[in-house]
PDB file of C-alpha atoms in Angstrom:
ATOM      1  CA  MET A 210       0.000   0.000   0.000  1.00 50.00           C
ATOM      2  CA  ALA A 211       1.417   3.412  -0.948  1.00 66.00           C
ATOM      3  CA  GLN A 212       2.359   5.801   1.839  1.00 78.00           C
ATOM      4  CA  VAL A 213      -0.155   8.656   2.100  1.00 93.00           C
ATOM      5  CA  LEU A 214       1.567  10.949   4.617  1.00 96.00           C
ATOM      6  CA  VAL A 215       4.552  11.840   2.460  1.00 97.00           C
ATOM      7  CA  ALA A 216       6.161  14.974   3.900  1.00 98.00           C
ATOM      8  CA  ALA A 217       6.092  17.719   6.506  1.00 98.00           C
ATOM      9  CA  ALA A 218       7.228  21.330   6.397  1.00 98.00           C
ATOM     10  CA  PHE A 219       7.984  23.089   9.692  1.00 99.00           C
ATOM     11  CA  VAL A 220       7.731  26.898   9.768  1.00 98.00           C
ATOM     12  CA  PRO A 221       7.499  29.558  12.494  1.00 98.00           C
ATOM     13  CA  ALA A 222       4.196  30.996  13.692  1.00 97.00           C
ATOM     14  CA  ALA A 223       5.656  34.472  13.198  1.00 96.00           C
ATOM     15  CA  PRO A 224       3.566  37.287  11.669  1.00 95.00           C
ATOM     16  CA  VAL A 225       6.823  39.235  11.334  1.00 95.00           C
ATOM     17  CA  LEU A 226       7.557  37.065   8.284  1.00 96.00           C
ATOM     18  CA  VAL A 227       4.827  38.918   6.369  1.00 96.00           C
ATOM     19  CA  PRO A 228       6.365  41.880   4.484  1.00 95.00           C
ATOM     20  CA  GLU A 229       3.254  44.015   4.969  1.00 93.00           C
ATOM     21  CA  LEU A 230       3.869  43.748   8.723  1.00 93.00           C
ATOM     22  CA  SER A 231       7.651  43.908   9.018  1.00 89.00           C
ATOM     23  CA  GLY A 232       8.734  45.498   5.764  1.00 82.00           C
ATOM     24  CA  PRO A 233      10.142  43.600   2.781  1.00 81.00           C
ATOM     25  CA  GLY A 234      13.844  43.959   3.535  1.00 81.00           C
ATOM     26  CA  VAL A 235      14.416  43.526   7.296  1.00 87.00           C
ATOM     27  CA  PRO A 236      17.825  41.781   7.339  1.00 91.00           C
ATOM     28  CA  GLU A 237      17.001  39.502  10.270  1.00 93.00           C
ATOM     29  CA  ILE A 238      13.783  38.291   8.665  1.00 95.00           C
ATOM     30  CA  VAL A 239      14.571  37.874   4.980  1.00 95.00           C
ATOM     31  CA  PRO A 240      16.516  34.566   5.298  1.00 96.00           C
ATOM     32  CA  ILE A 241      13.798  33.047   7.494  1.00 97.00           C
ATOM     33  CA  ARG A 242      11.056  34.222   5.135  1.00 97.00           C
ATOM     34  CA  ASP A 243      12.922  32.846   2.140  1.00 97.00           C
ATOM     35  CA  ALA A 244      13.422  29.489   3.889  1.00 98.00           C
ATOM     36  CA  ALA A 245       9.719  29.306   4.801  1.00 98.00           C
ATOM     37  CA  HIS A 246       8.678  29.925   1.197  1.00 98.00           C
ATOM     38  CA  ALA A 247      11.253  27.420  -0.045  1.00 98.00           C
ATOM     39  CA  VAL A 248      10.100  24.639   2.262  1.00 98.00           C
ATOM     40  CA  CYS A 249       6.485  25.201   1.195  1.00 98.00           C
ATOM     41  CA  ASP A 250       7.497  24.996  -2.457  1.00 98.00           C
ATOM     42  CA  GLN A 251       9.258  21.721  -1.648  1.00 98.00           C
ATOM     43  CA  LEU A 252       6.191  20.407   0.180  1.00 98.00           C
ATOM     44  CA  ALA A 253       4.082  21.172  -2.890  1.00 98.00           C
ATOM     45  CA  VAL A 254       6.304  18.893  -4.981  1.00 97.00           C
ATOM     46  CA  ARG A 255       5.381  15.963  -2.744  1.00 97.00           C
ATOM     47  CA  ALA A 256       1.702  16.721  -2.047  1.00 97.00           C
ATOM     48  CA  ARG A 257      -1.105  18.919  -3.308  1.00 96.00           C
ATOM     49  CA  ARG A 258      -3.231  18.331  -0.214  1.00 97.00           C
ATOM     50  CA  TRP A 259      -1.898  19.880   2.985  1.00 98.00           C
ATOM     51  CA  MET A 260      -2.961  19.511   6.579  1.00 98.00           C
ATOM     52  CA  ILE A 261      -2.097  22.639   8.560  1.00 98.00           C
ATOM     53  CA  VAL A 262      -1.132  21.781  12.143  1.00 98.00           C
ATOM     54  CA  GLY A 263      -0.838  24.608  14.648  1.00 98.00           C
ATOM     55  CA  ILE A 264      -1.808  26.140  17.965  1.00 98.00           C
ATOM     56  CA  GLY A 265      -5.436  27.147  18.410  1.00 96.00           C
ATOM     57  CA  ASP A 266      -8.709  26.154  20.012  1.00 95.00           C
ATOM     58  CA  PRO A 267      -9.776  22.887  18.382  1.00 94.00           C
ATOM     59  CA  ALA A 268     -13.364  23.474  19.520  1.00 92.00           C
ATOM     60  CA  VAL A 269     -13.731  26.639  17.417  1.00 89.00           C
ATOM     61  CA  PRO A 270     -14.355  26.117  13.680  1.00 87.00           C
ATOM     62  CA  VAL A 271     -11.711  27.726  11.489  1.00 88.00           C
ATOM     63  CA  ALA A 272     -13.007  30.406   9.151  1.00 87.00           C
ATOM     64  CA  ALA A 273     -12.506  30.006   5.422  1.00 88.00           C
ATOM     65  CA  ARG A 274     -10.964  33.480   5.283  1.00 89.00           C
ATOM     66  CA  GLY A 275      -9.088  35.673   7.710  1.00 89.00           C
ATOM     67  CA  THR A 276      -7.020  38.829   7.880  1.00 90.00           C
ATOM     68  CA  PHE A 277      -3.866  40.176   9.500  1.00 93.00           C
ATOM     69  CA  VAL A 278      -5.678  43.391  10.404  1.00 90.00           C
ATOM     70  CA  GLY A 279      -5.196  42.566  14.088  1.00 90.00           C
ATOM     71  CA  PHE A 280      -1.447  42.742  13.496  1.00 92.00           C
ATOM     72  CA  GLY A 281      -1.650  46.023  11.631  1.00 91.00           C
ATOM     73  CA  ALA A 282      -2.180  45.106   7.962  1.00 90.00           C
ATOM     74  CA  ASP A 283      -5.465  44.629   6.118  1.00 88.00           C
ATOM     75  CA  LEU A 284      -4.113  41.582   4.320  1.00 92.00           C
ATOM     76  CA  GLU A 285      -6.555  38.750   3.669  1.00 90.00           C
ATOM     77  CA  VAL A 286      -5.732  35.059   3.489  1.00 92.00           C
ATOM     78  CA  GLU A 287      -7.852  32.132   2.332  1.00 90.00           C
ATOM     79  CA  ILE A 288      -7.951  28.593   3.626  1.00 91.00           C
ATOM     80  CA  ASP A 289     -10.727  27.422   1.333  1.00 80.00           C
ATOM     81  CA  PRO A 290     -11.444  29.794  -1.584  1.00 71.00           C
ATOM     82  CA  ARG A 291     -14.493  27.735  -2.509  1.00 65.00           C
ATOM     83  CA  THR A 292     -16.268  28.521   0.760  1.00 63.00           C
ATOM     84  CA  PRO A 293     -17.875  31.902   1.507  1.00 58.00           C
ATOM     85  CA  GLY A 294     -16.455  33.446   4.645  1.00 55.00           C
ATOM     86  CA  ASP A 295     -16.177  36.603   6.679  1.00 59.00           C
ATOM     87  CA  PRO A 296     -12.747  38.193   6.083  1.00 54.00           C
ATOM     88  CA  ASP A 297     -13.069  39.888   9.489  1.00 53.00           C
ATOM     89  CA  ALA A 298     -13.459  36.557  11.287  1.00 60.00           C
ATOM     90  CA  LEU A 299     -10.826  35.758  13.871  1.00 72.00           C
ATOM     91  CA  MET A 300      -8.318  33.167  12.753  1.00 89.00           C
ATOM     92  CA  PRO A 301      -5.506  31.622  14.814  1.00 94.00           C
ATOM     93  CA  THR A 302      -2.086  33.058  14.062  1.00 95.00           C
ATOM     94  CA  SER A 303      -0.821  29.650  12.980  1.00 97.00           C
ATOM     95  CA  VAL A 304      -3.586  29.371  10.381  1.00 96.00           C
ATOM     96  CA  LEU A 305      -3.076  32.924   9.153  1.00 96.00           C
ATOM     97  CA  LEU A 306       0.619  32.207   8.555  1.00 97.00           C
ATOM     98  CA  ALA A 307      -0.152  28.909   6.863  1.00 97.00           C
ATOM     99  CA  GLY A 308      -2.738  30.502   4.587  1.00 96.00           C
ATOM    100  CA  TRP A 309      -0.335  33.297   3.680  1.00 97.00           C
ATOM    101  CA  LEU A 310       2.465  30.852   2.828  1.00 98.00           C
ATOM    102  CA  ALA A 311       0.151  28.547   0.877  1.00 97.00           C
ATOM    103  CA  GLY A 312      -1.155  31.532  -1.078  1.00 95.00           C
ATOM    104  CA  ALA A 313       2.299  31.994  -2.628  1.00 96.00           C
ATOM    105  CA  VAL A 314       2.423  28.409  -3.935  1.00 97.00           C
ATOM    106  CA  GLU A 315       1.338  27.661  -7.493  1.00 94.00           C
ATOM    107  CA  PRO A 316      -0.881  25.823  -8.065  1.00 93.00           C
ATOM    108  CA  ARG A 317      -2.453  26.497  -4.709  1.00 93.00           C
ATOM    109  CA  PRO A 318      -2.661  23.402  -2.473  1.00 96.00           C
ATOM    110  CA  HIS A 319      -5.908  22.196  -0.959  1.00 96.00           C
ATOM    111  CA  LEU A 320      -5.854  23.042   2.758  1.00 97.00           C
ATOM    112  CA  ALA A 321      -7.392  21.528   5.859  1.00 95.00           C
ATOM    113  CA  VAL A 322      -6.655  22.426   9.479  1.00 96.00           C
ATOM    114  CA  THR A 323      -5.933  20.585  12.726  1.00 97.00           C
ATOM    115  CA  LEU A 324      -5.458  22.679  15.877  1.00 97.00           C
ATOM    116  CA  VAL A 325      -4.209  21.795  19.343  1.00 98.00           C
ATOM    117  CA  ASP A 326      -4.210  23.857  22.512  1.00 98.00           C
ATOM    118  CA  ALA A 327      -0.692  24.820  23.585  1.00 97.00           C
ATOM    119  CA  GLU A 328      -1.270  23.369  27.065  1.00 97.00           C
ATOM    120  CA  THR A 329      -2.409  19.945  25.851  1.00 98.00           C
ATOM    121  CA  SER A 330      -0.445  17.224  27.612  1.00 98.00           C
ATOM    122  CA  ALA A 331       2.183  15.214  25.773  1.00 98.00           C
ATOM    123  CA  ALA A 332       0.054  12.075  26.014  1.00 98.00           C
ATOM    124  CA  ASP A 333      -3.081  13.791  24.738  1.00 98.00           C
ATOM    125  CA  SER A 334      -1.157  15.512  21.935  1.00 98.00           C
ATOM    126  CA  ALA A 335       0.202  12.160  20.809  1.00 98.00           C
ATOM    127  CA  GLU A 336      -3.264  10.617  20.909  1.00 98.00           C
ATOM    128  CA  LEU A 337      -4.753  13.473  18.888  1.00 98.00           C
ATOM    129  CA  GLY A 338      -1.969  12.929  16.401  1.00 98.00           C
ATOM    130  CA  ARG A 339      -2.575   9.198  16.250  1.00 98.00           C
ATOM    131  CA  VAL A 340      -6.239   9.795  15.423  1.00 98.00           C
ATOM    132  CA  LEU A 341      -5.230  12.274  12.736  1.00 98.00           C
ATOM    133  CA  GLY A 342      -2.656   9.869  11.314  1.00 97.00           C
ATOM    134  CA  ASN A 343      -5.212   7.073  11.148  1.00 96.00           C
ATOM    135  CA  ALA A 344      -7.604   9.365   9.274  1.00 95.00           C
ATOM    136  CA  LEU A 345      -4.907  10.455   6.840  1.00 94.00           C
ATOM    137  CA  ALA A 346      -3.877   6.856   6.211  1.00 92.00           C
ATOM    138  CA  ALA A 347      -7.418   6.098   5.082  1.00 92.00           C
ATOM    139  CA  THR A 348      -7.248   8.608   2.236  1.00 91.00           C
ATOM    140  CA  ASP A 349      -6.113   7.794  -1.284  1.00 88.00           C
ATOM    141  CA  GLU A 350      -3.780  10.626  -2.251  1.00 92.00           C
ATOM    142  CA  PRO A 351      -0.506  12.069  -0.920  1.00 96.00           C
ATOM    143  CA  ILE A 352      -0.827  14.473   2.007  1.00 97.00           C
ATOM    144  CA  GLY A 353       1.750  16.858   3.452  1.00 98.00           C
ATOM    145  CA  LEU A 354       1.765  18.495   6.857  1.00 98.00           C
ATOM    146  CA  LEU A 355       2.395  22.238   7.157  1.00 98.00           C
ATOM    147  CA  VAL A 356       3.455  22.532  10.790  1.00 98.00           C
ATOM    148  CA  VAL A 357       3.338  26.076  12.175  1.00 98.00           C
ATOM    149  CA  ALA A 358       4.911  26.571  15.607  1.00 98.00           C
ATOM    150  CA  ASP A 359       7.565  28.474  17.538  1.00 98.00           C
ATOM    151  CA  GLY A 360      10.332  27.451  19.881  1.00 98.00           C
ATOM    152  CA  ALA A 361      11.413  29.209  23.081  1.00 98.00           C
ATOM    153  CA  ASN A 362      10.476  32.880  23.456  1.00 98.00           C
ATOM    154  CA  THR A 363      13.091  33.451  26.179  1.00 98.00           C
ATOM    155  CA  LEU A 364      16.287  33.518  24.117  1.00 98.00           C
ATOM    156  CA  GLY A 365      17.487  37.035  24.867  1.00 94.00           C
ATOM    157  CA  ALA A 366      17.079  40.145  26.981  1.00 91.00           C
ATOM    158  CA  LYS A 367      14.544  41.585  24.514  1.00 89.00           C
ATOM    159  CA  ALA A 368      12.625  38.327  24.104  1.00 96.00           C
ATOM    160  CA  PRO A 369       8.870  38.430  24.770  1.00 96.00           C
ATOM    161  CA  GLY A 370       9.297  36.067  27.709  1.00 96.00           C
ATOM    162  CA  GLY A 371      12.449  37.683  29.020  1.00 96.00           C
ATOM    163  CA  GLU A 372      15.789  35.912  29.070  1.00 96.00           C
ATOM    164  CA  GLN A 373      16.095  32.460  30.621  1.00 97.00           C
ATOM    165  CA  ALA A 374      19.493  30.825  31.037  1.00 95.00           C
ATOM    166  CA  GLU A 375      18.196  27.362  30.128  1.00 97.00           C
ATOM    167  CA  ALA A 376      16.429  28.465  26.950  1.00 98.00           C
ATOM    168  CA  ALA A 377      19.387  28.099  24.573  1.00 98.00           C
ATOM    169  CA  ALA A 378      19.892  24.455  25.520  1.00 98.00           C
ATOM    170  CA  MET A 379      16.193  23.724  25.067  1.00 98.00           C
ATOM    171  CA  GLN A 380      16.154  25.474  21.711  1.00 98.00           C
ATOM    172  CA  ALA A 381      19.159  23.435  20.586  1.00 98.00           C
ATOM    173  CA  VAL A 382      17.266  20.237  21.443  1.00 98.00           C
ATOM    174  CA  ILE A 383      14.297  21.421  19.366  1.00 98.00           C
ATOM    175  CA  GLU A 384      16.444  22.429  16.397  1.00 98.00           C
ATOM    176  CA  ASN A 385      18.361  19.150  16.436  1.00 98.00           C
ATOM    177  CA  ALA A 386      15.137  17.133  16.734  1.00 98.00           C
ATOM    178  CA  LEU A 387      13.394  18.921  13.861  1.00 98.00           C
ATOM    179  CA  GLY A 388      16.545  18.852  11.760  1.00 98.00           C
ATOM    180  CA  SER A 389      17.032  15.109  12.166  1.00 98.00           C
ATOM    181  CA  ALA A 390      13.453  13.823  12.636  1.00 98.00           C
ATOM    182  CA  ASP A 391      14.331  12.670  16.154  1.00 97.00           C
ATOM    183  CA  LEU A 392      10.845  11.602  17.175  1.00 97.00           C
ATOM    184  CA  ASP A 393      11.974  10.389  20.606  1.00 97.00           C
ATOM    185  CA  ALA A 394      13.439  13.800  21.438  1.00 98.00           C
ATOM    186  CA  LEU A 395      10.198  15.528  20.455  1.00 98.00           C
ATOM    187  CA  ARG A 396       8.138  13.057  22.480  1.00 98.00           C
ATOM    188  CA  ALA A 397      10.364  13.744  25.479  1.00 98.00           C
ATOM    189  CA  LEU A 398       9.861  17.526  25.505  1.00 98.00           C
ATOM    190  CA  ALA A 399       8.673  18.187  29.055  1.00 98.00           C
ATOM    191  CA  GLU A 400       5.451  20.103  29.503  1.00 98.00           C
ATOM    192  CA  GLU A 401       6.494  22.162  32.530  1.00 98.00           C
ATOM    193  CA  GLU A 402       9.933  23.014  31.176  1.00 98.00           C
ATOM    194  CA  CYS A 403       8.519  24.073  27.808  1.00 98.00           C
ATOM    195  CA  ALA A 404       5.888  26.229  29.509  1.00 98.00           C
ATOM    196  CA  HIS A 405       8.564  27.851  31.688  1.00 97.00           C
ATOM    197  CA  LEU A 406      10.748  28.636  28.662  1.00 98.00           C
ATOM    198  CA  GLY A 407       7.886  29.793  26.452  1.00 98.00           C
ATOM    199  CA  VAL A 408       8.061  26.925  23.946  1.00 98.00           C
ATOM    200  CA  SER A 409       4.605  27.304  22.453  1.00 97.00           C
ATOM    201  CA  GLY A 410       5.099  24.632  19.779  1.00 98.00           C
ATOM    202  CA  ARG A 411       5.599  21.639  22.072  1.00 98.00           C
ATOM    203  CA  ALA A 412       2.067  20.217  21.734  1.00 98.00           C
ATOM    204  CA  VAL A 413       2.097  20.775  17.962  1.00 98.00           C
ATOM    205  CA  TRP A 414       5.316  18.824  17.426  1.00 98.00           C
ATOM    206  CA  GLN A 415       4.149  16.019  19.700  1.00 98.00           C
ATOM    207  CA  LEU A 416       0.894  15.832  17.748  1.00 98.00           C
ATOM    208  CA  VAL A 417       2.909  15.495  14.540  1.00 98.00           C
ATOM    209  CA  VAL A 418       4.917  12.642  16.058  1.00 98.00           C
ATOM    210  CA  GLY A 419       1.646  10.918  16.931  1.00 98.00           C
ATOM    211  CA  ALA A 420       0.318  11.528  13.420  1.00 98.00           C
ATOM    212  CA  LEU A 421       3.315   9.794  11.885  1.00 97.00           C
ATOM    213  CA  ALA A 422       2.765   6.804  14.164  1.00 96.00           C
ATOM    214  CA  GLY A 423      -0.943   6.730  13.338  1.00 96.00           C
ATOM    215  CA  ALA A 424      -0.136   6.774   9.627  1.00 95.00           C
ATOM    216  CA  GLY A 425       2.338   3.944  10.033  1.00 93.00           C
ATOM    217  CA  VAL A 426       5.472   6.050   9.513  1.00 94.00           C
ATOM    218  CA  ASP A 427       8.592   5.119  11.467  1.00 90.00           C
ATOM    219  CA  GLY A 428      11.138   7.801  12.218  1.00 89.00           C
ATOM    220  CA  ALA A 429      13.806   5.748  10.445  1.00 90.00           C
ATOM    221  CA  ALA A 430      11.856   6.216   7.201  1.00 94.00           C
ATOM    222  CA  VAL A 431      12.041  10.026   7.379  1.00 97.00           C
ATOM    223  CA  ASP A 432      14.739  12.099   5.694  1.00 97.00           C
ATOM    224  CA  ALA A 433      15.095  15.422   7.493  1.00 98.00           C
ATOM    225  CA  ARG A 434      16.781  18.702   6.687  1.00 98.00           C
ATOM    226  CA  LEU A 435      17.140  21.891   8.726  1.00 98.00           C
ATOM    227  CA  LEU A 436      16.777  24.928   6.451  1.00 98.00           C
ATOM    228  CA  SER A 437      16.919  27.708   9.037  1.00 98.00           C
ATOM    229  CA  ALA A 438      17.273  28.113  12.805  1.00 98.00           C
ATOM    230  CA  GLU A 439      17.349  31.694  14.026  1.00 97.00           C
ATOM    231  CA  ALA A 440      16.182  33.778  16.988  1.00 96.00           C
ATOM    232  CA  PRO A 441      16.315  37.378  15.751  1.00 93.00           C
ATOM    233  CA  PHE A 442      13.932  38.703  18.406  1.00 94.00           C
ATOM    234  CA  GLY A 443      14.629  36.224  21.162  1.00 97.00           C
ATOM    235  CA  VAL A 444      12.136  33.668  19.762  1.00 98.00           C
ATOM    236  CA  GLY A 445      13.268  30.385  18.240  1.00 98.00           C
ATOM    237  CA  TYR A 446      12.185  30.267  14.598  1.00 98.00           C
ATOM    238  CA  VAL A 447      12.883  26.924  12.910  1.00 98.00           C
ATOM    239  CA  VAL A 448      12.306  25.948   9.296  1.00 98.00           C
ATOM    240  CA  ALA A 449      12.750  22.270   8.528  1.00 98.00           C
ATOM    241  CA  ARG A 450      11.657  19.640   6.058  1.00 98.00           C
ATOM    242  CA  TRP A 451      10.785  15.966   6.531  1.00 98.00           C
ATOM    243  CA  ASP A 452      10.363  13.621   3.583  1.00 98.00           C
ATOM    244  CA  VAL A 453       8.928  10.145   4.098  1.00 97.00           C
ATOM    245  CA  ARG A 454      10.588   7.491   1.964  1.00 91.00           C
ATOM    246  CA  CYS A 455       7.833   5.632   0.132  1.00 78.00           C
TER     247      CYS A 455
END
């Protein structure tokens, strides 16, 4: 049976990547933005159907359209252009970023969304992922994951969470795990430590690990590459790519 879950692209949940918000030529942002666009282009080569995975309230339906107006730019994004929607509807930041990135891909991929609360336990995140992986495995065409999440927000004196001495070591663990598809390391991310260091993406990454298991993908079958790992504003922004060998 052909493998259905074929790839994953990991990008930051950072509105600052959007030129209308940060400006087109901010030196700290341009390489990260370029890497995020590149990894989405690479994901599109493997799959035309994408599942967005990010932080948000899974009990609230995701609008078909949203806008960055809350961040200072009246820039609309679409998740499903076929569905009427209110462009003023609130949309989780992770979904806004995913919709913006997907909008630059030609032809545009078909998008669906899975959200997880940032405080979801490791066990529950893995179980949510397993259910998702089982559902994906039952489909009949290749699917890619667009995983939108941030690392520690305590990586410097000007960081949103302030500076924490342990944050650099935690961020290195995250970067190494995403850059090598170390599923055990992602499973082992501790809830309390991640909360203390402002690692908002912990539940998202653990859900993805569960999704791979649910879809029958072993970590040994994943080729991983780290495209970018930066913390220009004291927040860990990682761009990485996983390709499942079929």
